[in-house]
Structures are given as C-alpha cells and as structure tokens.
PDB file of C-alpha atoms in Angstrom:
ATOM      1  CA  UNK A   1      64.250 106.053 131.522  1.00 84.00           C
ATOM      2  CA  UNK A   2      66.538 104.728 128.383  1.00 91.00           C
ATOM      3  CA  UNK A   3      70.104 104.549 127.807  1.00 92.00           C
ATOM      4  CA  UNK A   4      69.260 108.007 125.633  1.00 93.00           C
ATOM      5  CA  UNK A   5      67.667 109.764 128.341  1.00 95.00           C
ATOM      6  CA  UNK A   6      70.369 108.702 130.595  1.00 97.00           C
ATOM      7  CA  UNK A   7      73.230 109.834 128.361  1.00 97.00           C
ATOM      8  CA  UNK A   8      71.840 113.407 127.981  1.00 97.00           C
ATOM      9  CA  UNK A   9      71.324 114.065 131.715  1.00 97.00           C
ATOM     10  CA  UNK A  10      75.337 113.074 131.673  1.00 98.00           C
ATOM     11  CA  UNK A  11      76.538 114.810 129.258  1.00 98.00           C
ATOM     12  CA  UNK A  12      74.554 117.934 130.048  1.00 98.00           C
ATOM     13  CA  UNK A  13      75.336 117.997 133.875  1.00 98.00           C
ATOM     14  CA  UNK A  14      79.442 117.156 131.982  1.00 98.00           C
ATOM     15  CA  UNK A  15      79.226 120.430 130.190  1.00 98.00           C
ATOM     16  CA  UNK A  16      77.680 122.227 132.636  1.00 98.00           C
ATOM     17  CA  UNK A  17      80.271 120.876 135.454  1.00 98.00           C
ATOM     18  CA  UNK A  18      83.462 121.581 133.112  1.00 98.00           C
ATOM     19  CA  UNK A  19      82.598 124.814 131.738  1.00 98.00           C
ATOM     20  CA  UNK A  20      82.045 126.143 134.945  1.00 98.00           C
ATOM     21  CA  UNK A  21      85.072 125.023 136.383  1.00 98.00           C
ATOM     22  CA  UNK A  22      86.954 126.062 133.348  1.00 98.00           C
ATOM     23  CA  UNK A  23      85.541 129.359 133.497  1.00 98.00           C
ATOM     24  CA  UNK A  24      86.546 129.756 137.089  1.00 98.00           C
ATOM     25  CA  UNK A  25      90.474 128.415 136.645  1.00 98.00           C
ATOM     26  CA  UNK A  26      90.704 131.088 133.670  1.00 97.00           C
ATOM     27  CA  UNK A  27      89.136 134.102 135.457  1.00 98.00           C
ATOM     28  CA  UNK A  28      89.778 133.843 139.173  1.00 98.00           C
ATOM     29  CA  UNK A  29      93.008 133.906 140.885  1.00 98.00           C
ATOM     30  CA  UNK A  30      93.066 131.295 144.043  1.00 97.00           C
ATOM     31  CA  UNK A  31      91.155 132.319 146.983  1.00 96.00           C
ATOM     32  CA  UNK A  32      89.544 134.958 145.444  1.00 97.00           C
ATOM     33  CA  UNK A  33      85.985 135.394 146.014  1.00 96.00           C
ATOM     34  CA  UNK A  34      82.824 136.787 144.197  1.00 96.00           C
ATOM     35  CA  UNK A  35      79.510 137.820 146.141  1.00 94.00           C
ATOM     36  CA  UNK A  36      76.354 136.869 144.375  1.00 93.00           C
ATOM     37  CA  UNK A  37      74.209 137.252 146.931  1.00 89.00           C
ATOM     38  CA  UNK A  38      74.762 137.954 151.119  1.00 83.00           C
ATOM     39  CA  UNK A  39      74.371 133.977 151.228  1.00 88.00           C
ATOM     40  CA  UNK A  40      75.730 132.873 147.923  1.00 94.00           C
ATOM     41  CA  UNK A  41      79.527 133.324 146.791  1.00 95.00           C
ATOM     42  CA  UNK A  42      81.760 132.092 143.903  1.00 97.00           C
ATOM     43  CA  UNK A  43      85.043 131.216 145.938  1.00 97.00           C
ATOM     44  CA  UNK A  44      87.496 129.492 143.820  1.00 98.00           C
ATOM     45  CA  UNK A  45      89.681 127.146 145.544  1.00 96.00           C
ATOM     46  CA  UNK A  46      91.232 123.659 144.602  1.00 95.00           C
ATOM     47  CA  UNK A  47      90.661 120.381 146.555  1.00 90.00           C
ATOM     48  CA  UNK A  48      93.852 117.924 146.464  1.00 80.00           C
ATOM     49  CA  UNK A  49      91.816 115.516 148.568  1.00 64.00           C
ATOM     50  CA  UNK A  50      88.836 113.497 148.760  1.00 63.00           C
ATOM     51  CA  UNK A  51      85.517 114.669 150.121  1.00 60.00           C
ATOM     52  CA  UNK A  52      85.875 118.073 152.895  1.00 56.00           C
ATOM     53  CA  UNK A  53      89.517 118.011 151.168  1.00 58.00           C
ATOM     54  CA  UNK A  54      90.643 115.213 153.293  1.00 62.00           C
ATOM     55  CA  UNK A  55      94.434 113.744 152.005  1.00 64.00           C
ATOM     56  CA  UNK A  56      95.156 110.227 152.018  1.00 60.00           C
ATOM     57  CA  UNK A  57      98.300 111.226 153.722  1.00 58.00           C
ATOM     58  CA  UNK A  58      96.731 112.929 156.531  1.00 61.00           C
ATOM     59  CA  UNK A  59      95.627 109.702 157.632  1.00 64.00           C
ATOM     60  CA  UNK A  60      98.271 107.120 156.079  1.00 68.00           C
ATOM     61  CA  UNK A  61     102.359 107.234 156.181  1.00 72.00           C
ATOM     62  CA  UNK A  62     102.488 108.252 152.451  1.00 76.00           C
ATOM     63  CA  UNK A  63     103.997 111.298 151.156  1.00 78.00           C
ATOM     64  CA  UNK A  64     101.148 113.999 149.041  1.00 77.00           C
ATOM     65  CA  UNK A  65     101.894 112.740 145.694  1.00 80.00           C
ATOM     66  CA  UNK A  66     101.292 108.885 146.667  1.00 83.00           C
ATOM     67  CA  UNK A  67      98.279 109.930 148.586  1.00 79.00           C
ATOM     68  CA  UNK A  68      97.008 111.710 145.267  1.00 84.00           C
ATOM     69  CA  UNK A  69      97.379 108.985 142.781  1.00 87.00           C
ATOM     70  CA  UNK A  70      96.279 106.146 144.957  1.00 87.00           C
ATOM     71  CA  UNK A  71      92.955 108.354 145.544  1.00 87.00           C
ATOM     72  CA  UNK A  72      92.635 109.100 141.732  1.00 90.00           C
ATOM     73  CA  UNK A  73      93.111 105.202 140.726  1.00 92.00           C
ATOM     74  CA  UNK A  74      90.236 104.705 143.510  1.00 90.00           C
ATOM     75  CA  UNK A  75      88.234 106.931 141.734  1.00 91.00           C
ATOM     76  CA  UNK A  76      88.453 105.739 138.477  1.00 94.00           C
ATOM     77  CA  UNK A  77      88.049 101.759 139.555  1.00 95.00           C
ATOM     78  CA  UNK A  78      84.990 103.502 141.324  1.00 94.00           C
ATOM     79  CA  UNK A  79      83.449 105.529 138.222  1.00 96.00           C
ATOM     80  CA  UNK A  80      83.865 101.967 136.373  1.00 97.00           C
ATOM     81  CA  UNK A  81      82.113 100.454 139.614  1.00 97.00           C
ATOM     82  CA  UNK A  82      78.917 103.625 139.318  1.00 97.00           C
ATOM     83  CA  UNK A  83      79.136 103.141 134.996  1.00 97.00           C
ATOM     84  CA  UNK A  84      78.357  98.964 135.287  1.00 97.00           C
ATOM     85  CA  UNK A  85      75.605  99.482 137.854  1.00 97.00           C
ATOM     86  CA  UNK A  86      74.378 102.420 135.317  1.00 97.00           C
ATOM     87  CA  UNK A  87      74.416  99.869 132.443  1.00 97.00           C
ATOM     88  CA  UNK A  88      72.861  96.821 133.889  1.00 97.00           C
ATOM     89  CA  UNK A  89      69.994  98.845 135.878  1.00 97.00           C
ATOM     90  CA  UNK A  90      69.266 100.096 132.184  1.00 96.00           C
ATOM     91  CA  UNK A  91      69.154  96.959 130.601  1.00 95.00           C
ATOM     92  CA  UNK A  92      67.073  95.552 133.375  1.00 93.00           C
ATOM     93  CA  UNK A  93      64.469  98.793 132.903  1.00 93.00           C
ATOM     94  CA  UNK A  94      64.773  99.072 136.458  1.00 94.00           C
ATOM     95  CA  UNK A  95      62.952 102.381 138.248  1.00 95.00           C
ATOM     96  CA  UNK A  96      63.270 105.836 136.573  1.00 95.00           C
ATOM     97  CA  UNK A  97      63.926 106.728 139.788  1.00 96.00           C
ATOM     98  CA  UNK A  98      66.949 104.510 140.157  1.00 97.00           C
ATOM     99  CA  UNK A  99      68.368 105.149 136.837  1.00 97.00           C
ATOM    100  CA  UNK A 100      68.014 108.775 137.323  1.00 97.00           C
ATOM    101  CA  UNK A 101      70.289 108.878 140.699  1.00 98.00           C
ATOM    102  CA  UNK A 102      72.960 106.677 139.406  1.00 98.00           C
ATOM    103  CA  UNK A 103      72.751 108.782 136.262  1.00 98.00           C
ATOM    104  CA  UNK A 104      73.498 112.032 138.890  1.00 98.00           C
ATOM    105  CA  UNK A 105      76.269 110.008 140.646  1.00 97.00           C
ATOM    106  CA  UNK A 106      77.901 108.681 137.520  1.00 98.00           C
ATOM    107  CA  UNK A 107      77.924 111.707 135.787  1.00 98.00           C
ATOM    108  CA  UNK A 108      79.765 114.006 138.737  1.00 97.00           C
ATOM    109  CA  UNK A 109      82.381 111.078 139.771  1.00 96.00           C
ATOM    110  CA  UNK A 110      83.685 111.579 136.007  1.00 97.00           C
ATOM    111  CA  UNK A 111      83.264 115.437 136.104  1.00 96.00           C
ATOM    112  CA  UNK A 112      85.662 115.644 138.912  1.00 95.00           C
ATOM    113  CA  UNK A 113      87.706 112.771 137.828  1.00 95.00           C
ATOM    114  CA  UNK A 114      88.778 114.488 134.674  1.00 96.00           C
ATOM    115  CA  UNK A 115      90.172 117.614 136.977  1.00 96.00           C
ATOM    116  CA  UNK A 116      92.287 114.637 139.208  1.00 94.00           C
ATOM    117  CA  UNK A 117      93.217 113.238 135.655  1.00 95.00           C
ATOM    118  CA  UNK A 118      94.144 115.881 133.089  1.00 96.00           C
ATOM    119  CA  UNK A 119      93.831 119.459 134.377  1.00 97.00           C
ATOM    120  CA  UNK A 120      97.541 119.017 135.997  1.00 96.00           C
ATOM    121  CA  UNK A 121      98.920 119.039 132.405  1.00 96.00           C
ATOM    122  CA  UNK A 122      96.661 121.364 130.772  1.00 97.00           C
ATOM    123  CA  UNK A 123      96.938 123.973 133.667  1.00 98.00           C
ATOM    124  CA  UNK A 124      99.591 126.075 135.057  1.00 97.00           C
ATOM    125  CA  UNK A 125      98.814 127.110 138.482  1.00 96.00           C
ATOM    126  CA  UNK A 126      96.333 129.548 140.251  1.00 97.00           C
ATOM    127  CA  UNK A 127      98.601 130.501 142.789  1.00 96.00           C
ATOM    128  CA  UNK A 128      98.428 134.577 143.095  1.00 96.00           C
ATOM    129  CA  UNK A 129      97.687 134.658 138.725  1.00 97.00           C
ATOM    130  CA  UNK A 130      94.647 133.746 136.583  1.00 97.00           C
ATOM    131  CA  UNK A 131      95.965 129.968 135.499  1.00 97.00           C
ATOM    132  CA  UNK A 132      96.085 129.357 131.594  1.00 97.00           C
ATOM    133  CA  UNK A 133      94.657 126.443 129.387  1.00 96.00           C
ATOM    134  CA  UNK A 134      96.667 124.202 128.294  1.00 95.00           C
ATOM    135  CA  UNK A 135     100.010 126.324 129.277  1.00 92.00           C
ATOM    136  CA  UNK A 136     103.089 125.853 128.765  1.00 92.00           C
ATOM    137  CA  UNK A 137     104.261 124.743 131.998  1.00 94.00           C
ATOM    138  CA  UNK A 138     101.527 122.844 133.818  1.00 96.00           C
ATOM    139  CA  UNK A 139     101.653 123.080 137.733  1.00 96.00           C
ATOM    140  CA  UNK A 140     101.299 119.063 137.917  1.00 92.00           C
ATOM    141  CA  UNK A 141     101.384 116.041 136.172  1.00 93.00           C
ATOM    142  CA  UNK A 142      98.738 113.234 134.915  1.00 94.00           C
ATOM    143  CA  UNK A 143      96.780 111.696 137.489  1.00 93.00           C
ATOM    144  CA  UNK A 144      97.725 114.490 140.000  1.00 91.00           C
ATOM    145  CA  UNK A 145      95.362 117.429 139.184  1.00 94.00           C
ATOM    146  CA  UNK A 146      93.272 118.995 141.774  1.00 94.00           C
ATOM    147  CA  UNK A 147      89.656 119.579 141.746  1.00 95.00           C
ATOM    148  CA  UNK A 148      87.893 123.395 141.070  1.00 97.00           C
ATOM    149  CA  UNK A 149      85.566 124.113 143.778  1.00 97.00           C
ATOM    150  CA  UNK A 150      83.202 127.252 143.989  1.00 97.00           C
ATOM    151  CA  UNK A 151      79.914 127.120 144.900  1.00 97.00           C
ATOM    152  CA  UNK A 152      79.866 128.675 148.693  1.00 96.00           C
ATOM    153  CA  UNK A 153      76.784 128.948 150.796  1.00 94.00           C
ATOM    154  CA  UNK A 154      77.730 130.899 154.147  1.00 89.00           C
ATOM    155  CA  UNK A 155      74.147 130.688 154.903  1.00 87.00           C
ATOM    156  CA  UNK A 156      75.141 131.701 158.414  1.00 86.00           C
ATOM    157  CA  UNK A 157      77.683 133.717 159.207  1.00 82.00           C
ATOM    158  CA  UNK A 158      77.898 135.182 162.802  1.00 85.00           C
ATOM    159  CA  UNK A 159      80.222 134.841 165.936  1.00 89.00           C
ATOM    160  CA  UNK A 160      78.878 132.648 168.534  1.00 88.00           C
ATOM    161  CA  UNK A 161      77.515 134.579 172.363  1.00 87.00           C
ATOM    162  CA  UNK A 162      80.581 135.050 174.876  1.00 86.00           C
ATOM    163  CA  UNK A 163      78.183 132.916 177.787  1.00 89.00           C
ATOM    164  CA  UNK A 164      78.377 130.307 175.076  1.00 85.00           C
ATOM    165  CA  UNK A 165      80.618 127.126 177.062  1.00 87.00           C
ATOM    166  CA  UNK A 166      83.533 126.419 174.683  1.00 85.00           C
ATOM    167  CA  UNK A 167      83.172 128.357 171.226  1.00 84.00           C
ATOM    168  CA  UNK A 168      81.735 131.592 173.212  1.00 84.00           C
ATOM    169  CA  UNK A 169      82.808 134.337 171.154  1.00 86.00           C
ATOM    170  CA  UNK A 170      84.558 131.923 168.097  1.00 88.00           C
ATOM    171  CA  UNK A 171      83.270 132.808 164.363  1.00 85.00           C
ATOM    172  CA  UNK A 172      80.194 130.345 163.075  1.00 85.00           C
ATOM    173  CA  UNK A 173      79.642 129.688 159.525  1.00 82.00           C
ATOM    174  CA  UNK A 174      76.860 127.614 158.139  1.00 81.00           C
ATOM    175  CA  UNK A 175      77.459 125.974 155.310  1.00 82.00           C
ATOM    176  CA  UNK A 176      80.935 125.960 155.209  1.00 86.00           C
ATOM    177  CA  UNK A 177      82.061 123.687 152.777  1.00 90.00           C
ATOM    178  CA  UNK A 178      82.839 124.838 148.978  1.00 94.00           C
ATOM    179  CA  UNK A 179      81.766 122.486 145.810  1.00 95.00           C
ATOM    180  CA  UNK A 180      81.171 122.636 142.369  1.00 96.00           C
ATOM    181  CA  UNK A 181      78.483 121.644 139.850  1.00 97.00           C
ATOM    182  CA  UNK A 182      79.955 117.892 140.307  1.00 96.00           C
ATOM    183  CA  UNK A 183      79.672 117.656 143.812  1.00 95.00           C
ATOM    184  CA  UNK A 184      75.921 118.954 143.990  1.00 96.00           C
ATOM    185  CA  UNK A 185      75.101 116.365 140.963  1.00 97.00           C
ATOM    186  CA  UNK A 186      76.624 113.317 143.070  1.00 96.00           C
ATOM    187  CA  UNK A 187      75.046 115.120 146.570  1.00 95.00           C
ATOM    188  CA  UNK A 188      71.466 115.425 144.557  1.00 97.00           C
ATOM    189  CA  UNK A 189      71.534 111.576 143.232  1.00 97.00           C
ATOM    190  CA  UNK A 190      72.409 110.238 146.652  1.00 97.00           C
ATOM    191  CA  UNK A 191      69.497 112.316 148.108  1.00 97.00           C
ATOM    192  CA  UNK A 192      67.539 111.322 145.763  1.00 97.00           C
ATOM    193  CA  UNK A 193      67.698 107.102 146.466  1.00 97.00           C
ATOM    194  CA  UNK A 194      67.314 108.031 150.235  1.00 96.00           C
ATOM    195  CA  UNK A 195      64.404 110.458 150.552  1.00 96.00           C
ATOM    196  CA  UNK A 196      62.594 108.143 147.140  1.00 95.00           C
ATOM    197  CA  UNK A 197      63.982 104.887 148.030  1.00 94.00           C
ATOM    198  CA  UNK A 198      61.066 102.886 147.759  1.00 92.00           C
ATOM    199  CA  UNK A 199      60.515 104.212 144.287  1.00 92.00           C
ATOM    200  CA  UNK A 200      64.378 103.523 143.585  1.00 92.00           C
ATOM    201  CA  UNK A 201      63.870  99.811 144.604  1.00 91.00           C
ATOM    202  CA  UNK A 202      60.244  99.039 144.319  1.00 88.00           C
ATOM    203  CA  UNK A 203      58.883  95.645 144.833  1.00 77.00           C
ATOM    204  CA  UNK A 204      58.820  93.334 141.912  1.00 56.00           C
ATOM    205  CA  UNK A 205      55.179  93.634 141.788  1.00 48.00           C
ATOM    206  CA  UNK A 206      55.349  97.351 141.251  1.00 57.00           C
ATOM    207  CA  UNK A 207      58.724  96.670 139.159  1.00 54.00           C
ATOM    208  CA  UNK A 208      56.447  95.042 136.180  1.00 57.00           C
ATOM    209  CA  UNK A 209      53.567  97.238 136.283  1.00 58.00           C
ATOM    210  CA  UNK A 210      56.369 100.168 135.735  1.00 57.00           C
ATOM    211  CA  UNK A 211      57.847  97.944 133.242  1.00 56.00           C
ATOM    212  CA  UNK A 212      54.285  97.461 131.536  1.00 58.00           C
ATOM    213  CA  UNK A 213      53.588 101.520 131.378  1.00 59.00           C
ATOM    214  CA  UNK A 214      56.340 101.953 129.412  1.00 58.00           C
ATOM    215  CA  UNK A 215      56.092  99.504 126.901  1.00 58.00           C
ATOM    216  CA  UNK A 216      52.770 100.400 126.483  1.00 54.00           C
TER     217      UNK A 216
END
C-alpha cells in the first residue's frame, strides 16, 4: 500500500467523518434522538472528554477548561506521534496490513481533533436549538470544542430479573456507548493490528517476499 493509497483511505474516511458530524450539529438539537432501526439510533450528543467522555478534571485538580486544552494539546502531539509512524512504515513498504491500520487510526485522531480544535469558533451551541455554522457567537473558543457523537447501538435493551443479586430489577443496555464515524475508524484500525497482527508485523523473511510481489 503507497503513500496514494494511504492518502485516499484518509481523506475519504475525513469527509465521511466531518460531513456526518456536520450534518448532525446543523439538524439535531442536543439529546435528541433518531431510530433507524430497534438496535440502531442517531443520538446526537457532544463529548468534552477523552474516550467514554472521561474529563481530565474528573481525575486531576484542574478546573474544565484546563482539563480541555491540556487533552487537545495531547492529542495533537499524538496525531503528529500516529502521522510519523504513518510516514516511515510507508517509506519502509512495510505490511499492507500495517499501513492500512495506522492509516484507520491516523485518519480518525485528526477527524475528531478538528471538532476539539475549531468547531468551538465556528459553532454556536446545541443546547435546546439546531447550532449554526460558523455563527455569530460561537459557544467556545479555539482548542476547546467538543466532539459530535451519534452512532448508538442499544443492541440490548431490557431491565435486569428482580432475583438478580445487586442490579435485580436496574435497566441494562448493551452497547451503551455513542461514537461517530471517527471513533469506529480508530476502533476498526486497532482491531485490525490485533486480530491480523502477524500480518501487521510479519517476519523479515515474509517482509521481502511482500516487498518482492509488489515490485514485481
């Protein structure tokens, strides 16, 4: 897989990612919910946070705003970090495998990046009204933008048995969390250098045979 190759799955998973999440901030009001199917939903909420909408200042003494710009900075050093590995596993013409999964990863760290970046100055905010592009009054500022989710999957969706011990008679939802097209890129290139790993990092043996095909 080439530097060409590479660049299109980005860019396409890119437009994909920030249409959709466009289209979602511009349409749906926070909270609300579409049903596509009994197991599929569009549910449009915003993550502040990092992954399962954790805040740096649920676990540190910082205040929100802190919290938020020390995780954005992190995840630009770290979609720099993703973009050199990218590059040099390219110019080594290491595994298509490889190059495909850091391709996934690279590509939805800087989709959701550019919501924690710029959509808290081109947005106003979602808050019981559809949000407009590139308002007049944004609801944030650079580097403090929060992240579209709204992909939801309540696969599951019952109340648990009252002879249950603990969480008899409690609701249980499986899968709870809500992403976007991002997320599932990122979620799809990890998978994929853990369930193909040996084709990801194949012996060097196997590396130059690969290597071979395609220059053949």
């Amino acid at each position: 897989m080439n530097l060409k190759k590479s660049l299109i799955v980005i860019i396409l998973i890119l437009l994909v990612d920030q249409i959709s999440k466009i289209y979602i901030k511009t349409s749906f009001i926070l909270g609300e919910s579409h049903d596509v199917f009994g197991w599929f939903k569009i549910l449009f909420i915003e993550n502040e946070g990092a992954a399962w909408g954790t805040k740096l200042s649920d676990l540190l003494p910082i205040s929100e705003p802190v919290g938020k710009l020390i995780l954005t900075i992190f995840r630009i050093f770290a979609v720099f970090g993703i973009g050199y590995w990218l590059w040099d596993i390219i110019r080594k013409q290491s595994s298509r495998t490889l190059i495909l999964a850091v391709s996934l990863i690279f590509a939805g760290a800087v989709g959701n990046i550019i919501d924690s970046v710029f959509y808290g100055i081109i947005f106003d905010h979602s808050n019981g009204q559809v949000a407009t592009l590139f308002a007049d009054e944004a609801y944030g500022s650079l580097f403090h933008g929060k992240v579209v989710d709204m992909l939801y999957f309540p696969l599951v969706d019952t109340t648990w048995p009252d002879w249950v011990p603990s969480v008899g008679g409690q609701r249980f939802r499986f899968f709870e969390p809500v992403f976007n097209i991002a997320d599932t890129a990122i979620s799809t290139g990890v998978g994929i250098l853990i369930v193909f790993n040996k084709k990801a990092f194949p012996k060097q043996e196997e590396k130059k045979e690969e290597v071979a095909d395609q220059n053949a």
